[in-house]
Amino acid sequence: MTETRTDATLTRTGRRGSRGPVNRDEVLLEIKDLRVTFQRRGGPATAAVDGVSFSVKPGEIVGVVGESGSGKSVTSMAVMGLLPQRGSKVTGEVLYRGENLLTMGQRQLADLRGSELAMVFQDPMSSLNPVIPVGLQVTEVLRRHQDISREDARVEAEDLLRRCGIPDPRRRLSEYPHQLSGGMRQRALIAIALACKPALLICDEPTTALDVTIQAQVLELLKELVNDLGTAMVMITHDLGVVAGLCDSVNVMYAGRIVEAAGRRELFAHPRHRYTEGLLNSIPRLDAPRGEPLQPIPGTPRDTIAWSKACAFAPRCLHADDECVVGDLPLVQLGRVNHPVRCVHPAPEEEPHG
Amino acid sequence: MTALDPAQSARPASLSALMGDGMSDEQGTSLWRGAFERLSRNPAAIIGTLIVLAFVLVAIFAPLLAPYEPAKSQWIDQVTPSDVPGPSPGHPLGLDPFGSDLLTQLIYGARQSLIIGVVSTAIGLLGGALLGGVAGAFGGRVDTFVMRLVDIMLSIPSLLLAVSVAAVMGPRPGAIMIAIAAAQVPVFARLLRGSMLAQRGQDYVLASFSLGLRRRTVVMSHVVPNSLGPVIVQATLTLATAIIEVAALSYLGLGASDPAIAEWGRMLVKAQDRLQTDPQLMLLPGLCIAVTALGFTLFGEALREALDPKSRR
Amino acid sequence: MAEHDRSAALDSAAGPVRSLLSVRGLEVHFPIKQGLVFDRTVGHVRAVDGVDLEIPQGQTYGLVGESGCGKSTLGRAVLRLEEPTAGEVIFDGEDIAKLKAEPLRKMRRRMQMVFQDPLASLNPRQSVQSLLIEPLRVHGLAVADRAQFGADSSASHLAKVVSMLELVGLPRAALAKYPHEFSGGQRQRIGIARAMILNPDLVIADEPVSALDVSVQAQVINLLERLQDLLGLTYIVIAHDLAVVRHISDTIGVMYLGRLVEEAPSDALYERPLHPYTIALMSAIPIPDPVVEDRRERILLKGDLPSPANPPSGCRFHTRCPFRQPTRCDTDEPALRELTQVAPGRRVACHYAEEILSGEVRVRDADLLIEPVR
């Protein structure tokens, strides 16, 4: 976590030499008022992401938490320019080092995507090319971004796989994706994402398909990366446990909008939005006393109202009343510093959680 | 969401008004009905249906629609070796090389294609479904035996099979039907068996067993209905190829030898030496074959899309 | 916490609880087949490889373990949805593993299953009404119902279906709908209603909430608990999520590569895991509280699960065990034994359980231990 450790690692591995020292105060990625609407043939337009803004600095892990339909994955796809052109409309700004990725040419974006931006998906099998050996997929990326020989690339790929926790990397290099286990594939995918030494890594549920012990390995690997290389990371997940252990700051999304944002300790100690509060109360905790019934959030994520008419969470909220029927509730600071909330009746500030 | 839901009873009226009152009381949408609704919204399906409908109606009402009796060669004297009369007030499309009205021949040709296409596909479907169903329902050795049999059938080229059947039975419509059907049996058998095997691996089949349902009930009322989708699609698409194959076999001279029966494929044969002078003689039946096949294909593809669970939300 | 212990003590004081299910030496091996024309068996996947357990009436037994450990196969073998290769499954005095087809089919009324993916486990072409009436029709009418409704079985069935729907929290309007028209949580309620409608004694829930949205999981967990109280059910809950299993279970069995490696009352297991695998598993589970997360010591496991077709010699966990000792671990297979001296009522399959408990045996490789960072 400290600068000295980072520098030592950087010098040792000789990475990132060309890009100069990492300035950890610079804003690397800034998302401003991102909106994504989908229009299906004949159907009405639906806003999947509805005015999302947040920023990421180097060496920082920003969490985006939400359930199905919250728009968290669509956000990441929009940032990477991976949404289908037909049927989707993206507005707002995604500034990467001050340049708007949304207005950038396809070619320029593709260049950037391979070199500075990388993404790790939930399903490693569909993101790896099944007919090309894993090693070749790693060396391909390495050689695209560096002017090195095939042999050098192979050595570096082997090193990369080893550092990603893949045992016997020399043998693995010549194997095909289907010969690897799920956890191994996910680590291979991370190795490919890291091959271009990205400045920004977007992880979309990278560990959801993995077993917990493998998840712990992968999360530890990602943590090291951020600490050692100063990579900025956006972590998209539904798992509050993962967020609690990994992220510096957290954005909670519901029905396409951020409903609460705070530093991780702040968020878990003082959840203000009723959705965040409800989530924390509804999940069984390994360390909680047993025998107490859980307090579920009623309804399903499908039971929403358009934000333009009222709070989208109101139909499931135990504290909802007529005042919640307000169009376009703002995300505002309520008392606590750096902790904006989009709620008419937020949880009282002093109420201790837990 | 539900009656027991604490949120709903406490929910303010203003919110409830915005939400609607949860689950509607109307009848649910079954998969078949959902597929039908998707089908009726798909332009390709509508065009396909219109073509197929037109074809079927023409075939059924041929005697009413056709201006003359078929294959009478009433105007044979007007046909010369170098010229077949073209369109005239009495004959909108002109005559055929045998001196019959071309439009009448085309209309009656639809009849022939429909009957042979439908009957042969029905035989193929029945035989294939029986074999595939047995293999899929029993599995194990029965499955292995039936599928090896099907493999043997598949290894014989369909045209060769058709030619041999026709050679044995002689050139008549029945021979064509059986020849075409024989080529389809293994296709349907493999399809239904594969589909049933895939369904048998599903959790709901396991759930049915765990509820104590009898094996027969599980297969007949759960596995089979869920396996039929791809088979129905295939049957529709097969109708298109069957119509083309009828023409192809007639073209090869394996169809009905009775010249009194109008048939598109044979019309092609008769027209080929006049391609230079009277191209319409070949183009028009060819167009009929192509458009009809297209109609069935469009409909079949749309049906596949409508039944495919992946396109379901 | 203390109160819970006291109630457990009271239970045992009331006399020995009747065991509803006892599994002895259960094995399920799947043949690995190869060959172009004729299939040849080239080996066996030992999905379940010698499991013993007892489940008292009215209790919940939780089975945890990672994918491939055999927990689902074990659950299915208990219901004989998989054929056991060896062993006994004694349910209420009868060996399920030896029942003939027709008695087994009748017995199925008393043992039901809730599946992970509610959409896949409901026939997409059946309406909810048809889904729920089918099991009633198959098993005929209970005598009590016949007295109430006379010979009109369909009216009685419908009444039962409606009251079951109400019990799981679905409106009557759901009857005419099809599975794809519901949300995930509602579908799971339908799956639960179908399992409960036959008044079973034992219900096996295989990952009942893992396919659901986080905010919906608690609803289903609470529903399962409420139904247990109401109907006096015995549960086996199979899940990879130890937090869920701990919440709902009285006793937890931890599986690794087809065998039980540890079994303990839920509270005791969390307080003090004894088997190295349980220790590592527990430390890997993220807790939604940064304060706890930062203070926790973690043990990382190296590598992946070995193939169940070719399990390691000796202790199956020795290839990944952070506590592995130079002797015995790779040669002798440890038995699942009760630690009568140090931890009565608990069973562990580790040669060095006592030494790990006392702290004599520690994690060997410093790299595997992640100290608290912040």
PDB file of N, CA and C in Angstrom, chain A residues 40-41 298-300 302-305 309-310 314-316 318 320-322 325, chain B residues 1 5-8 10-15 18-19 41-43 305 311 313:
ATOM      1  N   ARG A  40     -35.615  -2.063 -27.830  1.00  0.00           N
ATOM      2  CA  ARG A  40     -35.808  -3.294 -28.589  1.00  0.00           C
ATOM      3  C   ARG A  40     -36.842  -3.043 -29.662  1.00  0.00           C
ATOM      4  N   ARG A  41     -36.737  -3.869 -30.710  1.00  0.00           N
ATOM      5  CA  ARG A  41     -37.618  -3.696 -31.847  1.00  0.00           C
ATOM      6  C   ARG A  41     -39.079  -3.587 -31.399  1.00  0.00           C
ATOM      7  N   PRO A 298     -38.577  -6.921   1.143  1.00  0.00           N
ATOM      8  CA  PRO A 298     -39.705  -7.544   0.438  1.00  0.00           C
ATOM      9  C   PRO A 298     -39.607  -7.318  -1.070  1.00  0.00           C
ATOM     10  N   GLY A 299     -40.375  -8.094  -1.819  1.00  0.00           N
ATOM     11  CA  GLY A 299     -40.445  -7.904  -3.262  1.00  0.00           C
ATOM     12  C   GLY A 299     -39.204  -8.357  -3.989  1.00  0.00           C
ATOM     13  N   THR A 300     -39.104  -8.003  -5.233  1.00  0.00           N
ATOM     14  CA  THR A 300     -37.972  -8.401  -6.057  1.00  0.00           C
ATOM     15  C   THR A 300     -37.425  -7.166  -6.767  1.00  0.00           C
ATOM     16  N   ARG A 302     -37.382  -6.541  -9.599  1.00  0.00           N
ATOM     17  CA  ARG A 302     -38.238  -6.145 -10.721  1.00  0.00           C
ATOM     18  C   ARG A 302     -39.288  -5.112 -10.327  1.00  0.00           C
ATOM     19  N   ASP A 303     -39.641  -5.083  -9.033  1.00  0.00           N
ATOM     20  CA  ASP A 303     -40.719  -4.169  -8.601  1.00  0.00           C
ATOM     21  C   ASP A 303     -40.200  -2.752  -8.499  1.00  0.00           C
ATOM     22  N   THR A 304     -40.068  -2.081  -9.623  1.00  0.00           N
ATOM     23  CA  THR A 304     -39.564  -0.714  -9.550  1.00  0.00           C
ATOM     24  C   THR A 304     -40.538   0.265 -10.164  1.00  0.00           C
ATOM     25  N   ILE A 305     -40.273   1.537  -9.863  1.00  0.00           N
ATOM     26  CA  ILE A 305     -41.000   2.643 -10.477  1.00  0.00           C
ATOM     27  C   ILE A 305     -39.940   3.439 -11.231  1.00  0.00           C
ATOM     28  N   LYS A 309     -40.648   9.308 -11.762  1.00  0.00           N
ATOM     29  CA  LYS A 309     -41.927   9.461 -11.059  1.00  0.00           C
ATOM     30  C   LYS A 309     -41.771   9.413  -9.540  1.00  0.00           C
ATOM     31  N   ALA A 310     -40.873   8.560  -9.074  1.00  0.00           N
ATOM     32  CA  ALA A 310     -40.710   8.391  -7.628  1.00  0.00           C
ATOM     33  C   ALA A 310     -39.404   7.668  -7.370  1.00  0.00           C
ATOM     34  N   ALA A 314     -38.844   2.608  -3.615  1.00  0.00           N
ATOM     35  CA  ALA A 314     -40.006   2.795  -2.742  1.00  0.00           C
ATOM     36  C   ALA A 314     -40.944   1.584  -2.671  1.00  0.00           C
ATOM     37  N   PRO A 315     -41.213   0.901  -3.799  1.00  0.00           N
ATOM     38  CA  PRO A 315     -42.143  -0.230  -3.705  1.00  0.00           C
ATOM     39  C   PRO A 315     -41.674  -1.331  -2.754  1.00  0.00           C
ATOM     40  N   ARG A 316     -40.384  -1.393  -2.479  1.00  0.00           N
ATOM     41  CA  ARG A 316     -39.882  -2.451  -1.602  1.00  0.00           C
ATOM     42  C   ARG A 316     -39.452  -1.905  -0.250  1.00  0.00           C
ATOM     43  N   LEU A 318     -39.564  -0.327   3.438  1.00  0.00           N
ATOM     44  CA  LEU A 318     -40.447  -0.337   4.599  1.00  0.00           C
ATOM     45  C   LEU A 318     -40.726   1.071   5.108  1.00  0.00           C
ATOM     46  N   ALA A 320     -41.208   3.747   3.039  1.00  0.00           N
ATOM     47  CA  ALA A 320     -41.750   4.588   1.972  1.00  0.00           C
ATOM     48  C   ALA A 320     -43.080   5.202   2.381  1.00  0.00           C
ATOM     49  N   ASP A 321     -43.287   6.439   2.002  1.00  0.00           N
ATOM     50  CA  ASP A 321     -44.597   7.060   2.188  1.00  0.00           C
ATOM     51  C   ASP A 321     -44.847   8.013   1.017  1.00  0.00           C
ATOM     52  N   ASP A 322     -45.861   8.850   1.137  1.00  0.00           N
ATOM     53  CA  ASP A 322     -46.228   9.718   0.017  1.00  0.00           C
ATOM     54  C   ASP A 322     -45.108  10.667  -0.385  1.00  0.00           C
ATOM     55  N   VAL A 325     -42.868   9.862  -3.382  1.00  0.00           N
ATOM     56  CA  VAL A 325     -43.343  10.007  -4.755  1.00  0.00           C
ATOM     57  C   VAL A 325     -42.889  11.364  -5.272  1.00  0.00           C
TER      58      VAL A 325
ATOM     59  N   MET B   1     -46.039  -7.261  -3.940  1.00  0.00           N
ATOM     60  CA  MET B   1     -45.862  -8.457  -4.738  1.00  0.00           C
ATOM     61  C   MET B   1     -46.824  -9.554  -4.312  1.00  0.00           C
ATOM     62  N   ASP B   5     -46.985  -9.860   1.809  1.00  0.00           N
ATOM     63  CA  ASP B   5     -45.913  -8.908   1.796  1.00  0.00           C
ATOM     64  C   ASP B   5     -46.184  -7.724   2.724  1.00  0.00           C
ATOM     65  N   PRO B   6     -45.342  -7.513   3.720  1.00  0.00           N
ATOM     66  CA  PRO B   6     -45.595  -6.389   4.607  1.00  0.00           C
ATOM     67  C   PRO B   6     -45.564  -5.052   3.867  1.00  0.00           C
ATOM     68  N   ALA B   7     -44.715  -4.972   2.846  1.00  0.00           N
ATOM     69  CA  ALA B   7     -44.565  -3.694   2.161  1.00  0.00           C
ATOM     70  C   ALA B   7     -45.848  -3.272   1.475  1.00  0.00           C
ATOM     71  N   GLN B   8     -46.596  -4.264   0.992  1.00  0.00           N
ATOM     72  CA  GLN B   8     -47.751  -3.881   0.213  1.00  0.00           C
ATOM     73  C   GLN B   8     -48.860  -3.305   1.082  1.00  0.00           C
ATOM     74  N   ALA B  10     -48.479  -1.778   3.751  1.00  0.00           N
ATOM     75  CA  ALA B  10     -48.088  -0.486   4.288  1.00  0.00           C
ATOM     76  C   ALA B  10     -47.875   0.549   3.189  1.00  0.00           C
ATOM     77  N   ARG B  11     -47.939   0.087   1.955  1.00  0.00           N
ATOM     78  CA  ARG B  11     -47.565   0.962   0.856  1.00  0.00           C
ATOM     79  C   ARG B  11     -48.582   2.090   0.677  1.00  0.00           C
ATOM     80  N   PRO B  12     -48.084   3.329   0.605  1.00  0.00           N
ATOM     81  CA  PRO B  12     -49.016   4.442   0.438  1.00  0.00           C
ATOM     82  C   PRO B  12     -49.740   4.370  -0.905  1.00  0.00           C
ATOM     83  N   ALA B  13     -50.922   4.935  -0.922  1.00  0.00           N
ATOM     84  CA  ALA B  13     -51.777   4.836  -2.094  1.00  0.00           C
ATOM     85  C   ALA B  13     -51.105   5.435  -3.321  1.00  0.00           C
ATOM     86  N   SER B  14     -50.377   6.525  -3.107  1.00  0.00           N
ATOM     87  CA  SER B  14     -49.756   7.186  -4.251  1.00  0.00           C
ATOM     88  C   SER B  14     -48.773   6.258  -4.961  1.00  0.00           C
ATOM     89  N   LEU B  15     -48.074   5.410  -4.175  1.00  0.00           N
ATOM     90  CA  LEU B  15     -47.124   4.469  -4.761  1.00  0.00           C
ATOM     91  C   LEU B  15     -47.845   3.345  -5.479  1.00  0.00           C
ATOM     92  N   LEU B  18     -48.924   4.171  -8.842  1.00  0.00           N
ATOM     93  CA  LEU B  18     -47.871   4.167  -9.854  1.00  0.00           C
ATOM     94  C   LEU B  18     -47.497   2.762 -10.291  1.00  0.00           C
ATOM     95  N   MET B  19     -47.645   1.803  -9.357  1.00  0.00           N
ATOM     96  CA  MET B  19     -47.144   0.456  -9.622  1.00  0.00           C
ATOM     97  C   MET B  19     -48.114  -0.464 -10.311  1.00  0.00           C
ATOM     98  N   ARG B  41     -45.841 -11.438 -34.820  1.00  0.00           N
ATOM     99  CA  ARG B  41     -45.216 -10.117 -34.887  1.00  0.00           C
ATOM    100  C   ARG B  41     -44.033 -10.098 -35.852  1.00  0.00           C
ATOM    101  N   ASN B  42     -43.649 -11.280 -36.328  1.00  0.00           N
ATOM    102  CA  ASN B  42     -42.442 -11.389 -37.144  1.00  0.00           C
ATOM    103  C   ASN B  42     -42.789 -11.250 -38.630  1.00  0.00           C
ATOM    104  N   PRO B  43     -42.277 -10.214 -39.303  1.00  0.00           N
ATOM    105  CA  PRO B  43     -42.624  -9.995 -40.709  1.00  0.00           C
ATOM    106  C   PRO B  43     -42.278 -11.200 -41.590  1.00  0.00           C
ATOM    107  N   GLU B 305     -37.207 -19.381 -34.488  1.00  0.00           N
ATOM    108  CA  GLU B 305     -36.919 -18.228 -33.645  1.00  0.00           C
ATOM    109  C   GLU B 305     -37.963 -18.093 -32.527  1.00  0.00           C
ATOM    110  N   SER B 311     -34.362 -17.034 -27.316  1.00  0.00           N
ATOM    111  CA  SER B 311     -34.920 -15.742 -27.706  1.00  0.00           C
ATOM    112  C   SER B 311     -36.040 -15.324 -26.753  1.00  0.00           C
ATOM    113  N   ARG B 313     -37.430 -14.115 -23.256  1.00  0.00           N
ATOM    114  CA  ARG B 313     -36.792 -13.180 -22.321  1.00  0.00           C
ATOM    115  C   ARG B 313     -36.430 -13.847 -20.994  1.00  0.00           C
TER     116      ARG B 313
END
